[in-house]
PDB file of C-alpha atoms in Angstrom:
ATOM      1  CA  MET A   1     108.577  35.164 -53.303  1.00 49.00           C
ATOM      2  CA  LYS A   2     109.311  38.713 -51.437  1.00 49.00           C
ATOM      3  CA  PHE A   3     109.808  36.576 -48.187  1.00 52.00           C
ATOM      4  CA  LEU A   4     112.297  34.331 -50.104  1.00 49.00           C
ATOM      5  CA  CYS A   5     114.214  37.276 -51.809  1.00 57.00           C
ATOM      6  CA  THR A   6     114.509  38.751 -48.221  1.00 56.00           C
ATOM      7  CA  THR A   7     115.868  35.410 -47.254  1.00 61.00           C
ATOM      8  CA  VAL A   8     118.518  35.329 -49.764  1.00 63.00           C
ATOM      9  CA  ILE A   9     119.291  38.817 -49.117  1.00 60.00           C
ATOM     10  CA  GLY A  10     119.993  38.292 -45.657  1.00 59.00           C
ATOM     11  CA  ALA A  11     122.108  35.159 -46.382  1.00 64.00           C
ATOM     12  CA  ILE A  12     124.114  37.048 -48.594  1.00 62.00           C
ATOM     13  CA  PHE A  13     124.855  39.624 -45.954  1.00 55.00           C
ATOM     14  CA  CYS A  14     125.546  37.182 -43.470  1.00 57.00           C
ATOM     15  CA  LEU A  15     128.152  35.523 -46.043  1.00 54.00           C
ATOM     16  CA  VAL A  16     129.736  38.920 -46.654  1.00 55.00           C
ATOM     17  CA  TYR A  17     130.110  40.176 -42.950  1.00 48.00           C
ATOM     18  CA  PHE A  18     131.553  36.576 -41.787  1.00 53.00           C
ATOM     19  CA  GLY A  19     133.706  36.927 -45.009  1.00 60.00           C
ATOM     20  CA  MET A  20     134.996  40.369 -43.874  1.00 61.00           C
ATOM     21  CA  TYR A  21     135.682  39.290 -40.110  1.00 56.00           C
ATOM     22  CA  ALA A  22     137.428  36.132 -41.184  1.00 64.00           C
ATOM     23  CA  TYR A  23     139.467  38.729 -43.588  1.00 65.00           C
ATOM     24  CA  GLU A  24     140.050  40.982 -40.705  1.00 72.00           C
ATOM     25  CA  ALA A  25     141.178  37.850 -38.013  1.00 69.00           C
ATOM     26  CA  TYR A  26     143.740  36.966 -40.844  1.00 71.00           C
ATOM     27  CA  GLN A  27     145.233  40.095 -41.207  1.00 75.00           C
ATOM     28  CA  SER A  28     145.398  40.602 -37.464  1.00 76.00           C
ATOM     29  CA  ASP A  29     147.578  37.249 -37.461  1.00 77.00           C
ATOM     30  CA  LEU A  30     150.005  38.574 -39.852  1.00 81.00           C
ATOM     31  CA  ARG A  31     150.595  41.812 -38.444  1.00 81.00           C
ATOM     32  CA  ALA A  32     151.556  40.355 -35.371  1.00 81.00           C
ATOM     33  CA  LYS A  33     153.923  37.583 -36.686  1.00 84.00           C
ATOM     34  CA  LYS A  34     155.350  40.061 -38.933  1.00 88.00           C
ATOM     35  CA  MET A  35     156.114  42.164 -35.495  1.00 86.00           C
ATOM     36  CA  ALA A  36     157.034  39.305 -33.860  1.00 87.00           C
ATOM     37  CA  ASN A  37     159.809  38.591 -36.542  1.00 89.00           C
ATOM     38  CA  ILE A  38     160.792  42.061 -36.285  1.00 89.00           C
ATOM     39  CA  LYS A  39     161.666  41.784 -32.865  1.00 89.00           C
ATOM     40  CA  HIS A  40     163.458  38.650 -33.198  1.00 88.00           C
ATOM     41  CA  ASN A  41     165.737  40.144 -35.939  1.00 90.00           C
ATOM     42  CA  GLU A  42     168.815  41.094 -34.675  1.00 90.00           C
ATOM     43  CA  THR A  43     170.349  42.313 -38.082  1.00 90.00           C
ATOM     44  CA  LEU A  44     167.418  44.815 -38.232  1.00 88.00           C
ATOM     45  CA  ASN A  45     167.559  46.054 -34.451  1.00 89.00           C
ATOM     46  CA  ASN A  46     171.313  46.406 -34.594  1.00 89.00           C
ATOM     47  CA  MET A  47     170.860  48.792 -37.171  1.00 89.00           C
ATOM     48  CA  TYR A  48     169.647  51.422 -34.811  1.00 88.00           C
ATOM     49  CA  SER A  49     171.785  52.879 -32.133  1.00 88.00           C
ATOM     50  CA  ASP A  50     171.353  52.545 -28.489  1.00 89.00           C
ATOM     51  CA  GLN A  51     168.032  54.332 -27.602  1.00 87.00           C
ATOM     52  CA  VAL A  52     167.876  55.905 -24.159  1.00 89.00           C
ATOM     53  CA  ILE A  53     164.531  57.378 -22.596  1.00 88.00           C
ATOM     54  CA  GLU A  54     164.763  60.149 -20.065  1.00 86.00           C
ATOM     55  CA  SER A  55     162.169  60.522 -17.368  1.00 84.00           C
ATOM     56  CA  ILE A  56     161.731  63.040 -14.599  1.00 81.00           C
ATOM     57  CA  ASP A  57     160.760  61.873 -11.145  1.00 77.00           C
ATOM     58  CA  GLU A  58     157.835  64.373 -10.286  1.00 73.00           C
ATOM     59  CA  LYS A  59     158.267  63.719  -6.362  1.00 75.00           C
ATOM     60  CA  THR A  60     162.532  64.585  -6.258  1.00 80.00           C
ATOM     61  CA  GLY A  61     162.976  65.996  -9.760  1.00 80.00           C
ATOM     62  CA  GLU A  62     165.290  63.310 -10.492  1.00 86.00           C
ATOM     63  CA  LYS A  63     166.194  62.483 -14.232  1.00 88.00           C
ATOM     64  CA  LYS A  64     166.388  59.016 -14.766  1.00 89.00           C
ATOM     65  CA  TYR A  65     167.309  57.231 -17.919  1.00 91.00           C
ATOM     66  CA  TYR A  66     165.969  53.926 -19.416  1.00 93.00           C
ATOM     67  CA  LYS A  67     167.428  51.998 -22.414  1.00 95.00           C
ATOM     68  CA  ILE A  68     165.232  50.245 -24.660  1.00 95.00           C
ATOM     69  CA  LEU A  69     165.577  46.578 -25.226  1.00 95.00           C
ATOM     70  CA  ASP A  70     167.615  45.517 -28.682  1.00 95.00           C
ATOM     71  CA  SER A  71     164.865  43.769 -29.373  1.00 95.00           C
ATOM     72  CA  TYR A  72     162.553  46.388 -29.369  1.00 95.00           C
ATOM     73  CA  LYS A  73     164.378  49.312 -31.136  1.00 94.00           C
ATOM     74  CA  ARG A  74     163.153  48.593 -34.404  1.00 93.00           C
ATOM     75  CA  LEU A  75     159.203  48.302 -33.122  1.00 94.00           C
ATOM     76  CA  TYR A  76     159.504  51.066 -31.080  1.00 95.00           C
ATOM     77  CA  ASN A  77     160.545  53.606 -33.786  1.00 93.00           C
ATOM     78  CA  GLN A  78     157.786  51.978 -36.126  1.00 92.00           C
ATOM     79  CA  ASN A  79     155.304  53.186 -33.111  1.00 94.00           C
ATOM     80  CA  LYS A  80     156.252  55.124 -30.086  1.00 94.00           C
ATOM     81  CA  ASN A  81     152.890  54.028 -28.157  1.00 96.00           C
ATOM     82  CA  LEU A  82     154.559  50.406 -27.965  1.00 97.00           C
ATOM     83  CA  ILE A  83     155.235  49.964 -24.023  1.00 97.00           C
ATOM     84  CA  GLY A  84     156.024  46.093 -24.287  1.00 97.00           C
ATOM     85  CA  TRP A  85     154.945  42.555 -25.238  1.00 97.00           C
ATOM     86  CA  LEU A  86     152.908  39.523 -23.774  1.00 96.00           C
ATOM     87  CA  LYS A  87     153.358  36.179 -24.987  1.00 96.00           C
ATOM     88  CA  ILE A  88     151.916  32.614 -23.745  1.00 95.00           C
ATOM     89  CA  ASP A  89     153.433  29.665 -24.978  1.00 93.00           C
ATOM     90  CA  ASP A  90     151.548  27.577 -27.099  1.00 92.00           C
ATOM     91  CA  THR A  91     148.695  29.683 -27.304  1.00 91.00           C
ATOM     92  CA  ILE A  92     147.762  32.563 -30.049  1.00 89.00           C
ATOM     93  CA  ILE A  93     148.651  35.350 -27.538  1.00 93.00           C
ATOM     94  CA  ASP A  94     151.809  36.772 -28.920  1.00 94.00           C
ATOM     95  CA  TYR A  95     151.271  40.410 -29.334  1.00 94.00           C
ATOM     96  CA  PRO A  96     152.806  44.177 -28.533  1.00 95.00           C
ATOM     97  CA  ILE A  97     151.248  45.943 -25.849  1.00 96.00           C
ATOM     98  CA  MET A  98     150.637  49.974 -26.431  1.00 97.00           C
ATOM     99  CA  GLN A  99     149.835  52.563 -24.005  1.00 97.00           C
ATOM    100  CA  THR A 100     148.697  56.060 -24.604  1.00 96.00           C
ATOM    101  CA  GLN A 101     146.559  58.726 -22.441  1.00 95.00           C
ATOM    102  CA  ASN A 102     143.525  58.072 -25.417  1.00 94.00           C
ATOM    103  CA  GLU A 103     142.082  54.670 -23.918  1.00 87.00           C
ATOM    104  CA  ASP A 104     139.425  54.463 -26.615  1.00 92.00           C
ATOM    105  CA  TYR A 105     141.996  54.491 -28.973  1.00 96.00           C
ATOM    106  CA  TYR A 106     143.288  50.955 -29.282  1.00 95.00           C
ATOM    107  CA  LEU A 107     139.826  49.660 -28.665  1.00 93.00           C
ATOM    108  CA  SER A 108     138.905  50.266 -32.531  1.00 93.00           C
ATOM    109  CA  HIS A 109     142.821  50.552 -34.062  1.00 93.00           C
ATOM    110  CA  ASN A 110     145.560  48.349 -34.598  1.00 92.00           C
ATOM    111  CA  VAL A 111     149.196  48.431 -34.096  1.00 91.00           C
ATOM    112  CA  ASN A 112     149.886  50.260 -37.447  1.00 90.00           C
ATOM    113  CA  GLN A 113     146.817  52.790 -36.291  1.00 90.00           C
ATOM    114  CA  GLU A 114     144.319  51.876 -38.864  1.00 90.00           C
ATOM    115  CA  GLU A 115     140.925  51.115 -37.668  1.00 90.00           C
ATOM    116  CA  ASP A 116     140.517  47.233 -36.911  1.00 89.00           C
ATOM    117  CA  LYS A 117     137.615  45.702 -35.183  1.00 87.00           C
ATOM    118  CA  ASN A 118     140.343  43.341 -33.550  1.00 90.00           C
ATOM    119  CA  GLY A 119     141.887  46.550 -31.880  1.00 92.00           C
ATOM    120  CA  ALA A 120     145.062  45.898 -30.323  1.00 93.00           C
ATOM    121  CA  LEU A 121     146.180  44.998 -26.957  1.00 95.00           C
ATOM    122  CA  PHE A 122     146.719  47.798 -24.664  1.00 96.00           C
ATOM    123  CA  MET A 123     147.727  49.109 -20.987  1.00 97.00           C
ATOM    124  CA  ASP A 124     145.753  51.145 -18.334  1.00 95.00           C
ATOM    125  CA  SER A 125     147.412  54.679 -19.048  1.00 95.00           C
ATOM    126  CA  GLU A 126     147.654  54.859 -15.217  1.00 94.00           C
ATOM    127  CA  CYS A 127     150.434  51.873 -15.186  1.00 95.00           C
ATOM    128  CA  ASP A 128     154.148  53.003 -14.762  1.00 94.00           C
ATOM    129  CA  VAL A 129     156.515  50.196 -16.340  1.00 94.00           C
ATOM    130  CA  LYS A 130     159.471  52.737 -15.179  1.00 91.00           C
ATOM    131  CA  LYS A 131     158.594  52.660 -11.352  1.00 87.00           C
ATOM    132  CA  PRO A 132     157.030  49.977 -11.725  1.00 91.00           C
ATOM    133  CA  SER A 133     153.603  50.168 -10.281  1.00 92.00           C
ATOM    134  CA  THR A 134     152.185  47.543  -8.046  1.00 92.00           C
ATOM    135  CA  ASN A 135     149.660  45.987 -10.962  1.00 92.00           C
ATOM    136  CA  PHE A 136     150.427  46.075 -15.195  1.00 94.00           C
ATOM    137  CA  ILE A 137     146.243  46.221 -16.365  1.00 94.00           C
ATOM    138  CA  ILE A 138     146.122  45.129 -20.223  1.00 95.00           C
ATOM    139  CA  TYR A 139     142.958  45.529 -21.626  1.00 94.00           C
ATOM    140  CA  GLY A 140     142.120  43.722 -25.128  1.00 93.00           C
ATOM    141  CA  HIS A 141     138.958  42.289 -26.658  1.00 90.00           C
ATOM    142  CA  ASN A 142     137.387  38.888 -26.163  1.00 89.00           C
ATOM    143  CA  MET A 143     136.923  38.217 -29.921  1.00 87.00           C
ATOM    144  CA  LYS A 144     135.037  35.141 -30.855  1.00 83.00           C
ATOM    145  CA  SER A 145     137.549  34.484 -33.406  1.00 82.00           C
ATOM    146  CA  GLY A 146     140.097  33.802 -30.270  1.00 83.00           C
ATOM    147  CA  LYS A 147     142.516  36.775 -31.458  1.00 84.00           C
ATOM    148  CA  MET A 148     143.359  38.975 -28.827  1.00 89.00           C
ATOM    149  CA  PHE A 149     142.083  38.188 -25.644  1.00 91.00           C
ATOM    150  CA  GLY A 150     139.653  35.492 -26.953  1.00 89.00           C
ATOM    151  CA  SER A 151     141.644  32.696 -25.726  1.00 91.00           C
ATOM    152  CA  LEU A 152     141.791  33.744 -22.247  1.00 92.00           C
ATOM    153  CA  THR A 153     138.396  32.216 -21.165  1.00 91.00           C
ATOM    154  CA  LYS A 154     140.203  28.932 -21.722  1.00 93.00           C
ATOM    155  CA  TYR A 155     141.843  29.305 -18.361  1.00 93.00           C
ATOM    156  CA  LYS A 156     138.354  28.220 -16.933  1.00 92.00           C
ATOM    157  CA  ASP A 157     139.863  24.672 -17.296  1.00 93.00           C
ATOM    158  CA  ARG A 158     142.113  23.297 -14.809  1.00 93.00           C
ATOM    159  CA  ASP A 159     144.372  21.684 -17.266  1.00 95.00           C
ATOM    160  CA  TYR A 160     144.642  24.268 -19.994  1.00 94.00           C
ATOM    161  CA  TYR A 161     145.845  26.533 -16.567  1.00 94.00           C
ATOM    162  CA  LEU A 162     148.479  23.572 -15.598  1.00 94.00           C
ATOM    163  CA  LYS A 163     149.835  23.937 -19.422  1.00 95.00           C
ATOM    164  CA  HIS A 164     150.065  27.609 -19.453  1.00 95.00           C
ATOM    165  CA  LYS A 165     150.784  28.962 -16.175  1.00 95.00           C
ATOM    166  CA  GLU A 166     153.640  31.287 -17.088  1.00 96.00           C
ATOM    167  CA  ILE A 167     153.115  34.389 -19.067  1.00 96.00           C
ATOM    168  CA  GLN A 168     155.970  36.125 -20.834  1.00 96.00           C
ATOM    169  CA  PHE A 169     155.410  40.001 -20.487  1.00 96.00           C
ATOM    170  CA  ASP A 170     158.393  42.320 -21.348  1.00 97.00           C
ATOM    171  CA  THR A 171     158.267  45.869 -20.963  1.00 97.00           C
ATOM    172  CA  ILE A 172     160.612  47.846 -23.734  1.00 97.00           C
ATOM    173  CA  TYR A 173     163.075  48.437 -20.828  1.00 97.00           C
ATOM    174  CA  GLU A 174     163.754  44.728 -19.421  1.00 96.00           C
ATOM    175  CA  THR A 175     162.229  41.166 -19.562  1.00 96.00           C
ATOM    176  CA  GLY A 176     159.590  39.531 -17.469  1.00 95.00           C
ATOM    177  CA  SER A 177     158.173  36.330 -16.239  1.00 96.00           C
ATOM    178  CA  TYR A 178     155.155  35.729 -14.666  1.00 96.00           C
ATOM    179  CA  GLU A 179     153.441  32.507 -12.819  1.00 96.00           C
ATOM    180  CA  VAL A 180     149.135  32.467 -13.275  1.00 94.00           C
ATOM    181  CA  MET A 181     148.085  32.461  -9.520  1.00 90.00           C
ATOM    182  CA  TYR A 182     144.367  32.619  -9.535  1.00 87.00           C
ATOM    183  CA  VAL A 183     141.847  33.397 -12.510  1.00 88.00           C
ATOM    184  CA  PHE A 184     138.435  34.531 -12.268  1.00 85.00           C
ATOM    185  CA  GLN A 185     135.604  36.612 -13.927  1.00 84.00           C
ATOM    186  CA  SER A 186     134.059  39.634 -13.031  1.00 82.00           C
ATOM    187  CA  LYS A 187     131.650  42.124 -14.668  1.00 82.00           C
ATOM    188  CA  VAL A 188     132.222  45.933 -15.123  1.00 82.00           C
ATOM    189  CA  PHE A 189     130.445  47.582 -12.089  1.00 88.00           C
ATOM    190  CA  ARG A 190     128.754  51.054 -12.164  1.00 87.00           C
ATOM    191  CA  LYS A 191     130.546  53.982 -11.420  1.00 84.00           C
ATOM    192  CA  ASP A 192     128.546  54.468  -8.205  1.00 88.00           C
ATOM    193  CA  GLU A 193     128.566  51.153  -7.103  1.00 89.00           C
ATOM    194  CA  ILE A 194     130.627  50.900  -3.671  1.00 88.00           C
ATOM    195  CA  VAL A 195     132.697  47.383  -4.260  1.00 87.00           C
ATOM    196  CA  PHE A 196     136.024  46.806  -5.118  1.00 84.00           C
ATOM    197  CA  LYS A 197     137.017  47.055  -8.656  1.00 85.00           C
ATOM    198  CA  TYR A 198     140.000  44.798  -9.362  1.00 83.00           C
ATOM    199  CA  TYR A 199     140.410  46.599 -12.563  1.00 84.00           C
ATOM    200  CA  GLU A 200     140.754  50.220 -11.316  1.00 86.00           C
ATOM    201  CA  PHE A 201     143.836  48.553  -8.529  1.00 89.00           C
ATOM    202  CA  ILE A 202     147.003  50.229 -10.212  1.00 92.00           C
ATOM    203  CA  GLU A 203     148.943  51.367  -6.994  1.00 92.00           C
ATOM    204  CA  ALA A 204     149.452  50.069  -3.446  1.00 90.00           C
ATOM    205  CA  TYR A 205     150.829  52.981  -1.618  1.00 87.00           C
ATOM    206  CA  ASN A 206     151.484  51.326   1.691  1.00 89.00           C
ATOM    207  CA  GLU A 207     152.239  47.784   2.790  1.00 90.00           C
ATOM    208  CA  LYS A 208     148.985  47.567   4.645  1.00 90.00           C
ATOM    209  CA  GLU A 209     147.009  48.682   1.497  1.00 86.00           C
ATOM    210  CA  PHE A 210     149.148  46.038  -0.449  1.00 85.00           C
ATOM    211  CA  ASP A 211     148.342  42.892   1.952  1.00 86.00           C
ATOM    212  CA  THR A 212     144.497  44.005   1.884  1.00 81.00           C
TER     213      THR A 212
END
């Protein structure tokens, strides 16, 4: 009887856990769809005047100005960490991209800055969308539910790749379209391992380095 009770309690716990997991995934979907609707709502975005971000070039000291795209004015006012939007047609990936100096934050918080196992997609703090830097590195959880970057593993399949070769990535300042050239997996290496860590390559400082 004791073993039976333990088993029943364990089963109930598993049901509760998976129920909460499914609920969080559902809520994550709703947030993404709500933000996508705001992005496409011209009437709502037109309520905001033009928004220009001032930036100073560290080398020259020159002031530069960047105008936020109309479709991101409302979302940017909602969360100043917004840096862009990533979308792959005919997939679940249609998400805002955040950027902050505290890169651990969006591992456990959503775009509304609430605690959330799904986290949010976010860009490496060293990447610069204004310059722009050579690479944009974007992080996201590989969720079993398929949310966030959970569906990227489908690119292992050649047919899937051929149907989803184009990635739309907008910064809050300009729209962009990218073609998937290569797909590969790599482990995260130890800091003392002397190997090329592609996930740390953000800027090529000359043409030779870029070609290499």
